[in-house]
Tab-separated table of C-alpha atoms and ligand atoms in Angstrom:
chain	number	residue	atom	x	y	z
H	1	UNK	CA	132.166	0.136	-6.229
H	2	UNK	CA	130.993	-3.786	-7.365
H	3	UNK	CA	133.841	-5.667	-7.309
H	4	UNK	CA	134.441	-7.442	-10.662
H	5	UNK	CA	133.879	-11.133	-10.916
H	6	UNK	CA	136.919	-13.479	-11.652
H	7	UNK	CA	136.900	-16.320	-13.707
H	8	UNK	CA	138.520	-19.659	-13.657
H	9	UNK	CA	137.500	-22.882	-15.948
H	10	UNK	CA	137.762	-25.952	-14.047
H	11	UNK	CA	137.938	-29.234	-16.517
H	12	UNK	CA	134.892	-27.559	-18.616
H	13	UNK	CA	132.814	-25.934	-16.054
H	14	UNK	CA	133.105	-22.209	-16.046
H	15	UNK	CA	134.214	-20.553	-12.214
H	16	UNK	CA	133.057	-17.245	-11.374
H	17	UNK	CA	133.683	-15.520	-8.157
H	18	UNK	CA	132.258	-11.880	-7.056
H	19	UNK	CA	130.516	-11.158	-3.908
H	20	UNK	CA	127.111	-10.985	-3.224
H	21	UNK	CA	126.754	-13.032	-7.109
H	22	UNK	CA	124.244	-14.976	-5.294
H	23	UNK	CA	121.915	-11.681	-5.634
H	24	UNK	CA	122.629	-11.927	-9.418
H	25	UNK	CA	122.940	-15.723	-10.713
H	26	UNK	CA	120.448	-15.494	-12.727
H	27	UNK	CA	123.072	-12.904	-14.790
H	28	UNK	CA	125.647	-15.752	-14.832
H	29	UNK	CA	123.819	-18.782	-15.950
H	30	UNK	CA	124.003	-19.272	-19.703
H	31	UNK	CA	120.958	-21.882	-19.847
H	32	UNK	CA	117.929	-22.790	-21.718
H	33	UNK	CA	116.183	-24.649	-18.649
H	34	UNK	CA	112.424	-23.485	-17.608
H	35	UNK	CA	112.760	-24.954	-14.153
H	36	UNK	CA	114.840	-24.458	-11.311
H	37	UNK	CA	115.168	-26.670	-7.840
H	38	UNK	CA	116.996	-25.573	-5.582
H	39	UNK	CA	118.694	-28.486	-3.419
H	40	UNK	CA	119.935	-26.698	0.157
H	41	UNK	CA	120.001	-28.425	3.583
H	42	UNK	CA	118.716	-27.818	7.082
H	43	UNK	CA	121.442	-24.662	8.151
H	44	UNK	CA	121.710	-22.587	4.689
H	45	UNK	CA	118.484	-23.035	3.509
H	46	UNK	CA	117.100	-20.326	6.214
H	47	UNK	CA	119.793	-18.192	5.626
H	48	UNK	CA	120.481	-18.452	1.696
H	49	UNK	CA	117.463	-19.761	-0.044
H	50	UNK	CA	115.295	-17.032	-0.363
H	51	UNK	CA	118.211	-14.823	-2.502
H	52	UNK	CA	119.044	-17.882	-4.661
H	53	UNK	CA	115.028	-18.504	-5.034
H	54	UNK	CA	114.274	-14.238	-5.593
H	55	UNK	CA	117.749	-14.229	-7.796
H	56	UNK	CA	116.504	-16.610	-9.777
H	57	UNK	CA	112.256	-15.820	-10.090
H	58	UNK	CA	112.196	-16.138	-13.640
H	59	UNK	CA	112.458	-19.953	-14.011
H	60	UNK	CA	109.795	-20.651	-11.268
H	61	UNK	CA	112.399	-22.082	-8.368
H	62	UNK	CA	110.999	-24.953	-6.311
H	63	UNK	CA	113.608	-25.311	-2.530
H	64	UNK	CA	114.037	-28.969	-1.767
H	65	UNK	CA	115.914	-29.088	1.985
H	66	UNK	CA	117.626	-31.746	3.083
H	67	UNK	CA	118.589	-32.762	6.472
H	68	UNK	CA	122.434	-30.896	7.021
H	69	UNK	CA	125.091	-33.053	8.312
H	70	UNK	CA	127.763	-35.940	7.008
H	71	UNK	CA	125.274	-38.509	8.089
H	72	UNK	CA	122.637	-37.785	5.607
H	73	UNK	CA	125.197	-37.873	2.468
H	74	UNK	CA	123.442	-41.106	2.289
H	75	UNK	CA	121.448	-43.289	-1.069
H	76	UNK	CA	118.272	-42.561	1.528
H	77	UNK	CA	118.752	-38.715	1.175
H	78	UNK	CA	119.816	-39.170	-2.949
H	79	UNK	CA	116.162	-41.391	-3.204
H	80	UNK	CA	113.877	-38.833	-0.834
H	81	UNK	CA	115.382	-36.027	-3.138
H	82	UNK	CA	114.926	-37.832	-6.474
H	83	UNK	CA	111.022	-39.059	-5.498
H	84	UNK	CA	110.650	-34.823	-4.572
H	85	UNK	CA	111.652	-34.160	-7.834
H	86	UNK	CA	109.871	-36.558	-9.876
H	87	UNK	CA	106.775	-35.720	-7.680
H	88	UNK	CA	106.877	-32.219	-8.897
H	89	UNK	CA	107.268	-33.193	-12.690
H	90	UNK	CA	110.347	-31.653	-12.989
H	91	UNK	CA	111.917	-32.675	-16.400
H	92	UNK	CA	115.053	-32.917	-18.413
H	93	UNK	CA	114.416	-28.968	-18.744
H	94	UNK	CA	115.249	-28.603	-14.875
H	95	UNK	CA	118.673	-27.180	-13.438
H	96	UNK	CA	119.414	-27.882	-9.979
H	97	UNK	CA	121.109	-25.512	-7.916
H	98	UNK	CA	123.343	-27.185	-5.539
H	99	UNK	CA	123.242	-24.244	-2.380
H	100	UNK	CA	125.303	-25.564	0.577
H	101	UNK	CA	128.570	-26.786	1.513
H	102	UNK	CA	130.601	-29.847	0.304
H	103	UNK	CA	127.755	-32.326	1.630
H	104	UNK	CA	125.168	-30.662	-0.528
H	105	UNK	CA	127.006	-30.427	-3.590
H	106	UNK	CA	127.840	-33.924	-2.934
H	107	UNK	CA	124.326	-35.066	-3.343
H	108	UNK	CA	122.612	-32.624	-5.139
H	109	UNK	CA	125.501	-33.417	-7.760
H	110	UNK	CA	124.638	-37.031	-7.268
H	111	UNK	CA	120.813	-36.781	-7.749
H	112	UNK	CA	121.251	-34.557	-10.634
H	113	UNK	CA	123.664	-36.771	-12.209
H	114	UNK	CA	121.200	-39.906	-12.148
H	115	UNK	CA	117.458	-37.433	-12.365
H	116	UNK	CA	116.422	-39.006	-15.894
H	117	UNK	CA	120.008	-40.191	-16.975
H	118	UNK	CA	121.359	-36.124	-16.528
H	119	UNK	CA	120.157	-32.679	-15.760
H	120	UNK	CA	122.604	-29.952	-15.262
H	121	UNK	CA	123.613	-29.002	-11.787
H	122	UNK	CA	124.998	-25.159	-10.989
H	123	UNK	CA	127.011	-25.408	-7.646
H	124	UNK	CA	126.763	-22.667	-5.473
H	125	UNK	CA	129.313	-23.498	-2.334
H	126	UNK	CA	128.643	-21.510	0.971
H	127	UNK	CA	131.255	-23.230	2.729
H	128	UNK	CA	134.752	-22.391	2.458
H	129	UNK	CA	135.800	-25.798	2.089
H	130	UNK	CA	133.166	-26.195	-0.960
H	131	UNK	CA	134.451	-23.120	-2.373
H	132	UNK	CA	138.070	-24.089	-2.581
H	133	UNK	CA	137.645	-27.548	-3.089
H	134	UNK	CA	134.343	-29.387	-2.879
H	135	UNK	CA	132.457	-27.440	-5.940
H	136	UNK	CA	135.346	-28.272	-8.385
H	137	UNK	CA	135.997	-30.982	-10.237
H	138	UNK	CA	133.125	-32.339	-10.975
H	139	UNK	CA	132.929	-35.364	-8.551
H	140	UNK	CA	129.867	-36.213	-7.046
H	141	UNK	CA	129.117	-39.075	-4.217
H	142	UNK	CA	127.269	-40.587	-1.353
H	143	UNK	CA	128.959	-42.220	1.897
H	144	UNK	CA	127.621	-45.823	2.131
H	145	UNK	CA	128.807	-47.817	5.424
H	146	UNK	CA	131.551	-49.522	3.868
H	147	UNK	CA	133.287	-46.184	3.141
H	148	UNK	CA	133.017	-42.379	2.460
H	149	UNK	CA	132.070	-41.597	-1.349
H	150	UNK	CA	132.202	-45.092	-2.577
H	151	UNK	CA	128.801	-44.229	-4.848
H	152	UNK	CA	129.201	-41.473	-7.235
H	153	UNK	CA	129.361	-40.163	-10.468
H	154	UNK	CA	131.499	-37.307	-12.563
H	155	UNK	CA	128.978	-34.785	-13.374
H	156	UNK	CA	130.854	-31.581	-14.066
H	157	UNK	CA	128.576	-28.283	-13.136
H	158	UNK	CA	127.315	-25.915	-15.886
H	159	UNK	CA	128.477	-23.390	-13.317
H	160	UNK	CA	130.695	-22.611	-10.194
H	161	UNK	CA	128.877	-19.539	-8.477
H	162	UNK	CA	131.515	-18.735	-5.693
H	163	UNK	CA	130.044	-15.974	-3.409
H	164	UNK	CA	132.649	-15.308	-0.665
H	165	UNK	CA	130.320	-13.055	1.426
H	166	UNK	CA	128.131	-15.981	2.055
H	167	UNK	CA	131.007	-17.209	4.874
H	168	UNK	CA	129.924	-14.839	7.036
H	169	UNK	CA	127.191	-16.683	8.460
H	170	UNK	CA	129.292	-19.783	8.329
H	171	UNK	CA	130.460	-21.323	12.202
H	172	UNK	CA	134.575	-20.543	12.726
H	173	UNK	CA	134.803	-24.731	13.191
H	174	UNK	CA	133.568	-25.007	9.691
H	175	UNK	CA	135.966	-21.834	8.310
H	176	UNK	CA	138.824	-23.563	9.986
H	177	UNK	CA	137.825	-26.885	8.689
H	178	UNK	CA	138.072	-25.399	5.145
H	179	UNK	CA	141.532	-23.555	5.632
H	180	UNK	CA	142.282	-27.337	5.628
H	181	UNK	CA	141.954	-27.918	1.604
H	182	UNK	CA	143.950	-24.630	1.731
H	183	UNK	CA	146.762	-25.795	3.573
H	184	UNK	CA	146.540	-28.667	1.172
H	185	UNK	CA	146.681	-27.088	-2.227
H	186	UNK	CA	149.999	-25.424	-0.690
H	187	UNK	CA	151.461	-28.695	0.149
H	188	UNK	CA	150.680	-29.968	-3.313
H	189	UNK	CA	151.624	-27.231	-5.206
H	190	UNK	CA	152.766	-23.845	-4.288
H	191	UNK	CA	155.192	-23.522	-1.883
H	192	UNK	CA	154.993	-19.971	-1.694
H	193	UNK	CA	151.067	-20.643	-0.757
H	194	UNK	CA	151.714	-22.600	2.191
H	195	UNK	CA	154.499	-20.846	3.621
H	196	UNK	CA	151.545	-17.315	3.245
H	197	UNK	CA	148.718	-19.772	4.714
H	198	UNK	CA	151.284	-20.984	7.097
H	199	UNK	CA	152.148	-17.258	8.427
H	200	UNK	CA	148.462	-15.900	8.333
H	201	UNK	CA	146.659	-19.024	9.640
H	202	UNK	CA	145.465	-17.429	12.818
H	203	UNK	CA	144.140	-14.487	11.042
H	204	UNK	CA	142.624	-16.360	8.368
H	205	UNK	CA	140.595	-18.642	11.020
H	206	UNK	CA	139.319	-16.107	13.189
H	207	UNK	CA	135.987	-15.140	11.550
H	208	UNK	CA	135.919	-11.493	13.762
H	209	UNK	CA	139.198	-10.294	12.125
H	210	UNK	CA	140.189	-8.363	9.671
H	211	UNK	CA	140.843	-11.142	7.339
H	212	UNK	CA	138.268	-10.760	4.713
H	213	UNK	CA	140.825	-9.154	1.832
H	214	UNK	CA	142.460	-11.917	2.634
H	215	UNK	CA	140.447	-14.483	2.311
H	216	UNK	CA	139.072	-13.024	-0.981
H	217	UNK	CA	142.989	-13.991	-2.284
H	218	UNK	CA	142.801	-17.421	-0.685
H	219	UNK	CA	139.914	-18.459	-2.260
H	220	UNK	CA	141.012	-17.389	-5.539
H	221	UNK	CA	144.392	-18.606	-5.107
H	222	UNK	CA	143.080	-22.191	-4.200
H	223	UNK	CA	140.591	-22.333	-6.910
H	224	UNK	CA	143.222	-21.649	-9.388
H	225	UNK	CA	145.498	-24.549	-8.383
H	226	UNK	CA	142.064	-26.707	-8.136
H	227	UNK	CA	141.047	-25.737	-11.232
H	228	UNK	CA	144.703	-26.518	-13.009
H	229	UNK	CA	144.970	-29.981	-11.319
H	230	UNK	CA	141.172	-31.442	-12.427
H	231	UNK	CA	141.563	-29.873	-16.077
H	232	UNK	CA	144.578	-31.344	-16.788
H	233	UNK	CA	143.223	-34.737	-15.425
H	234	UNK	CA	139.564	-34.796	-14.786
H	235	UNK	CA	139.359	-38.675	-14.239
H	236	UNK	CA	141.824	-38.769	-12.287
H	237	UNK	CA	143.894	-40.942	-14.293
H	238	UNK	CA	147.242	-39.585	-12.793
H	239	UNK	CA	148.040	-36.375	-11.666
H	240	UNK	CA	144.485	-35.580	-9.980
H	241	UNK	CA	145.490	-37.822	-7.691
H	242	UNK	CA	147.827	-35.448	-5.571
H	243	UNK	CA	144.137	-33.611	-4.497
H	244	UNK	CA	143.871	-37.207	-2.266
H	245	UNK	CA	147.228	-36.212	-0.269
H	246	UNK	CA	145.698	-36.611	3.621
H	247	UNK	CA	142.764	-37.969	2.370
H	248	UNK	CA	143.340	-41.864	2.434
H	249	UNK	CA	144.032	-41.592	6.369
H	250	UNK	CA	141.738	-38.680	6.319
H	251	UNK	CA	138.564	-40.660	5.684
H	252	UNK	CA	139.690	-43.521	7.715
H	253	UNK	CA	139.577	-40.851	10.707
H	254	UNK	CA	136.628	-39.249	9.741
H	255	UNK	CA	134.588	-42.762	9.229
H	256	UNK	CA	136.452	-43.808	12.507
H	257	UNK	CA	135.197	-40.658	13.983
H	258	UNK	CA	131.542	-41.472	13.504
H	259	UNK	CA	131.392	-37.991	11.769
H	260	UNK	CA	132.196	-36.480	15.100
H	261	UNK	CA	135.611	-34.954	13.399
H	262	UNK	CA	134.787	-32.454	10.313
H	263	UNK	CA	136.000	-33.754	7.214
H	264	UNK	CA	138.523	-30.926	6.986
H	265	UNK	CA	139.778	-31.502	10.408
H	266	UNK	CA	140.001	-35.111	9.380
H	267	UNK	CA	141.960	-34.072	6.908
H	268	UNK	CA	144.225	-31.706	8.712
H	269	UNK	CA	145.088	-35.040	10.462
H	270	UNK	CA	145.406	-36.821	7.668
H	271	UNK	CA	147.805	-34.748	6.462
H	272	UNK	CA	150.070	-34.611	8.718
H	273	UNK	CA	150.302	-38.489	9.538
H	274	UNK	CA	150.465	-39.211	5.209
H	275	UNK	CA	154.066	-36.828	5.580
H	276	UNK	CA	155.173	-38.621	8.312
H	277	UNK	CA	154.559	-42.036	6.363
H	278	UNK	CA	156.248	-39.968	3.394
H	279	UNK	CA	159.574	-39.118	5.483
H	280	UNK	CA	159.281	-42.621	6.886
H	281	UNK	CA	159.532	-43.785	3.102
H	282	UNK	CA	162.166	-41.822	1.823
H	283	UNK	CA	160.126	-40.424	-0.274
H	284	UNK	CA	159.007	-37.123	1.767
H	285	UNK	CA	161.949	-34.536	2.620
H	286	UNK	CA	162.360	-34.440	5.932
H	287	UNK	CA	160.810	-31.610	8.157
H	288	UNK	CA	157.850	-31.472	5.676
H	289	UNK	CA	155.698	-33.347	8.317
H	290	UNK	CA	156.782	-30.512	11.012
H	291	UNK	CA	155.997	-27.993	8.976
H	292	UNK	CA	152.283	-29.071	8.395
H	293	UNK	CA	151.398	-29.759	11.408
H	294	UNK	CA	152.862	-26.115	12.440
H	295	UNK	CA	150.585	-25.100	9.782
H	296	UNK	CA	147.764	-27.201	10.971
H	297	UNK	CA	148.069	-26.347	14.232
H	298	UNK	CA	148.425	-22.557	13.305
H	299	UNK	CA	144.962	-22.909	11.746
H	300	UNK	CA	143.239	-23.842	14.829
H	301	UNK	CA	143.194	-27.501	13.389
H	302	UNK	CA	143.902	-31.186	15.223
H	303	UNK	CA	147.004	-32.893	14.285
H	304	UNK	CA	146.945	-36.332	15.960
H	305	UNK	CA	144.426	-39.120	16.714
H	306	UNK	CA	143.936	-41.385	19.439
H	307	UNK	CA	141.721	-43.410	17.061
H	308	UNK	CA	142.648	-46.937	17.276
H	309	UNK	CA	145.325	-47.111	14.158
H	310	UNK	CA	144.520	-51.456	13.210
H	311	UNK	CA	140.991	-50.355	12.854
H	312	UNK	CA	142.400	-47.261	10.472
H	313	UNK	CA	144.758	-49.202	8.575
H	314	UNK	CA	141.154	-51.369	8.102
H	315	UNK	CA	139.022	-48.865	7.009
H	316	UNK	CA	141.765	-47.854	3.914
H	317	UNK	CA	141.135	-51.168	2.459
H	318	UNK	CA	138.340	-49.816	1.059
H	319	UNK	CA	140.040	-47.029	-0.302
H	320	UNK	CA	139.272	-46.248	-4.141
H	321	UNK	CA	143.158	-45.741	-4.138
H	322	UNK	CA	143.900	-49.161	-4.325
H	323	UNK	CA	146.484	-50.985	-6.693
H	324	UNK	CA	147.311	-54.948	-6.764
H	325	UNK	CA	146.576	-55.157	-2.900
H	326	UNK	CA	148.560	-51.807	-1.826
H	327	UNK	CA	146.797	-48.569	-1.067
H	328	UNK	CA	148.391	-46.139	-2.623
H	329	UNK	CA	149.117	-42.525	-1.172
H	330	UNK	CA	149.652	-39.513	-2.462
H	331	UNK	CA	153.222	-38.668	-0.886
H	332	UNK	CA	154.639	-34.813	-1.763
H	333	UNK	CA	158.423	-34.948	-2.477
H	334	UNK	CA	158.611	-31.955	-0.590
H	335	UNK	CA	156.435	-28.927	0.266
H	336	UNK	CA	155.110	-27.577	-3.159
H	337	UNK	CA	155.963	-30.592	-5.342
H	338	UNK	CA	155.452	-34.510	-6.342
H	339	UNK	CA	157.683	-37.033	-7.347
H	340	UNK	CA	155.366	-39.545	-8.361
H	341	UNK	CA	151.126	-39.074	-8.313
H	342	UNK	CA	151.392	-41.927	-5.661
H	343	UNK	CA	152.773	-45.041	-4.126
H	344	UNK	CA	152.036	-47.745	-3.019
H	345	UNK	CA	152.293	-48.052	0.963
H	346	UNK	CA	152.289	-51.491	2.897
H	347	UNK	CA	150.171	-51.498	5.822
H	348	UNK	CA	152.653	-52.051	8.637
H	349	UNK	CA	154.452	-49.184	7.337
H	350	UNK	CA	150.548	-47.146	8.049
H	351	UNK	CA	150.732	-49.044	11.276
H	352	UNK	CA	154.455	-47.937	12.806
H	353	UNK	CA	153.610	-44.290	11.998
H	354	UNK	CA	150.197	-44.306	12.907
H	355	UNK	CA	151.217	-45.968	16.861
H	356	UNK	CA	154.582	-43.767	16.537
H	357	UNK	CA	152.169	-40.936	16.934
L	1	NAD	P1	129.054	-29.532	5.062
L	1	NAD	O1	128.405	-29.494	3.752
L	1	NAD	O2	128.532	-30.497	6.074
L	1	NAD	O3	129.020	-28.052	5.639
L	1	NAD	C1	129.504	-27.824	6.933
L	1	NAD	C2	128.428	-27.250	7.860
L	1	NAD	O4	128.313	-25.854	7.625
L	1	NAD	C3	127.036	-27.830	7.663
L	1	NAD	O5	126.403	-27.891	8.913
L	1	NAD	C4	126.341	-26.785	6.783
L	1	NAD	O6	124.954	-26.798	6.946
L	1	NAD	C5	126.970	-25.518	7.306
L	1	NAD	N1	127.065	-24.405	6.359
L	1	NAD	C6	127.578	-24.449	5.099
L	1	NAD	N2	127.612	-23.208	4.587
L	1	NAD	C7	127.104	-22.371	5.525
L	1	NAD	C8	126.896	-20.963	5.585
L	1	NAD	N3	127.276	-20.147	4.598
L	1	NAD	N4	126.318	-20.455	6.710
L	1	NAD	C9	125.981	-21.275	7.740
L	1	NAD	N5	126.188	-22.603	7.756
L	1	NAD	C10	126.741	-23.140	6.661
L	1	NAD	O7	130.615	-29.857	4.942
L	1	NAD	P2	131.789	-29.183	4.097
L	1	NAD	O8	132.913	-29.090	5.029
L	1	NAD	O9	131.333	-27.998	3.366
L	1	NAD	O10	132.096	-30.313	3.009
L	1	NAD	C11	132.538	-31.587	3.381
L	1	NAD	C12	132.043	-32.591	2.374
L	1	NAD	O11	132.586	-32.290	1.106
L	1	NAD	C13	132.440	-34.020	2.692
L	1	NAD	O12	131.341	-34.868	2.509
L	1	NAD	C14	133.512	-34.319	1.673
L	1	NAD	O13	133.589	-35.687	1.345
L	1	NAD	C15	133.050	-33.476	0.513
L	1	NAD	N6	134.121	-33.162	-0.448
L	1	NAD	C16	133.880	-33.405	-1.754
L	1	NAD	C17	134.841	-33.103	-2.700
L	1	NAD	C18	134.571	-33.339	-4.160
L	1	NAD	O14	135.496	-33.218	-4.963
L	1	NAD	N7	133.345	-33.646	-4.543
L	1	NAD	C19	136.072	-32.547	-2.293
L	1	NAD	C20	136.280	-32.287	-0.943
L	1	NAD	C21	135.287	-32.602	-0.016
């Protein structure tokens, strides 16, 4: 029996989710292109390409690969992907097919962004993290060494081609990495969410078990509360900003990290220090902190850092978060709900929590 595709719209681009759709995207894209390049890096493209590029014969598909890795979401990878495509001619009649996880869509979103002021981009996510998370919204950036994602552009996809069976070639660090973002949209939203992730974490990161229903009803669960948040903000004027909860520490680690940590695992980190400094605040109910790093921890995720925490507070001045000075965090009033979008946090608060650890 073929499972029926779901559908989500995410702040105008349309969401559709079936398994095995890779075999059939060429069913799902509603386009008047001639050309398509497909933009993949150095781990999916053996695995993936060839479906995307025999799914999609009909509008001659040209593979561009780029190096896989946090290290090459980089302006050198953006300009050795943009010189590809203008040496092959391709025009403003050319999709690009974003086929990889959250680093790929990153920059294949980027490069199709600027590639002669526009072209469409379709993003297919193969990791779990870019299925949940990375693939929606439309964002679209490059790490330069001052910070992570400080180069970018909104570029919203034409299409969201979620595939779940493509995670099972995807390494159980990665998976776990991705239940991240999970734990996350629970946190911000849906209490009920995170106390299920919390509960099923071990299942849901061990890629030998059972867990595949139920990872079919995470990743539609996720993408629904991703898909509310950016559509009823897209800019991120206000309450998109409760996506960054985690994050502003998050990519301090990460950066910190020298990529060593995976950005979800960054995150998990993130998280968990962000609702201490919440419950430090006042502004956090207490035991929230406890009960994501249970959840963190449950999920086969870190939940401290030894990293040194002056050079972290550092690396958040260059947060995009920033207001008069202060960064501002995104600070849940309690497991499920916000408050406030964010607030503004003085660093020696970020410093006492951060040594306190
Ligand atoms: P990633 O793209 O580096 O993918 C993780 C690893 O898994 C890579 O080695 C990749 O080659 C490999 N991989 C991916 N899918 C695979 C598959 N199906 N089979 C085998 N290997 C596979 O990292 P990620 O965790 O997917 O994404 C993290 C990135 O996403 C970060 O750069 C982060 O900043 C970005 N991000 C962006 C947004 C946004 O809104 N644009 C949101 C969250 C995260």
């Amino acid at each position: 029996m073929v499972a029926p595709t779901e559908s989500y719209v995410a702040a105008g681009s349309r969401i559709a989710i079936a398994p095995r759709l890779l075999s059939s995207l060429a069913d799902h894209l509603d386009t008047t292109a001639h050309r398509v390049v497909i933009i993949t890096d150095s781990n999916v493209g053996p695995l993936h390409a060839a479906t995307a590029a025999a799914a999609l014969a009909a509008l001659h598909p040209v593979v561009l690969t780029m190096p896989a890795g946090e290290e090459h979401k980089t302006r050198a990878t953006w300009a050795q992907l943009t010189d590809e495509l203008l040496a092959l001619g391709a025009g403003r009649d050319t999709v690009i097919v974003a086929l990889g996880g959250g680093v790929v869509g990153d920059v294949a979103g980027f490069v199709a962004a600027t590639y002669l002021r526009g072209v469409p981009v379709v993003q297919v996510p193969t990791s779990l993290l870019a299925m949940i998370d990375a693939a929606i919204g439309g964002k679209t950036g490059l790490d330069v060494p001052a910070g992570k994602n400080l180069v970018g552009a909104f570029h919203a996809p034409a299409l969201i081609a979620i595939d779940p069976t493509l995670l099972a070639t995807l390494p159980a660090r990665e998976l776990r990495a991705g239940l991240a973002e999970a734990i996350k949209h629970g946190v911000i939203r849906d209490a009920e969410y995170f106390a299920m992730l919390r509960e099923a974490a071990p299942l849901l990161s061990d890629p030998a078990s059972a867990a595949r229903e139920a990872m079919r009803g995470l990743i539609s669960r996720s993408v629904a509360i991703k898909s509310a948040v950016v559509s009823n903000d897209p800019r991120e004027q206000g309450e998109r900003k409760i996506l960054n909860f985690g994050h502003t520490l998050g990519h301090a680690i990460e950066a910190a990290s020298g990529y060593a940590l995976r950005h979800g695992e960054a995150i998990a980190i993130g998280m968990v220090l962000e609702a201490r400094l919440g419950e430090a605040l006042g502004v956090t109910a207490a035991g929230t902190s406890a009960a994501v790093r249970d959840a963190v921890e449950r999920a086969g995720l870190p939940s401290h850092t030894t990293l040194d925490a002056a050079d972290l507070v550092a690396r958040t001045a260059t947060d995009k978060k920033k207001t008069a000075g202060q960064i501002e965090y995104a600070l849940p009033a309690h497991i499920g709900a916000f408050d406030r979008w964010t607030v503004p946090v003085p660093d020696e608060t970020v410093l006492t929590v951060l040594r306190a650890q």
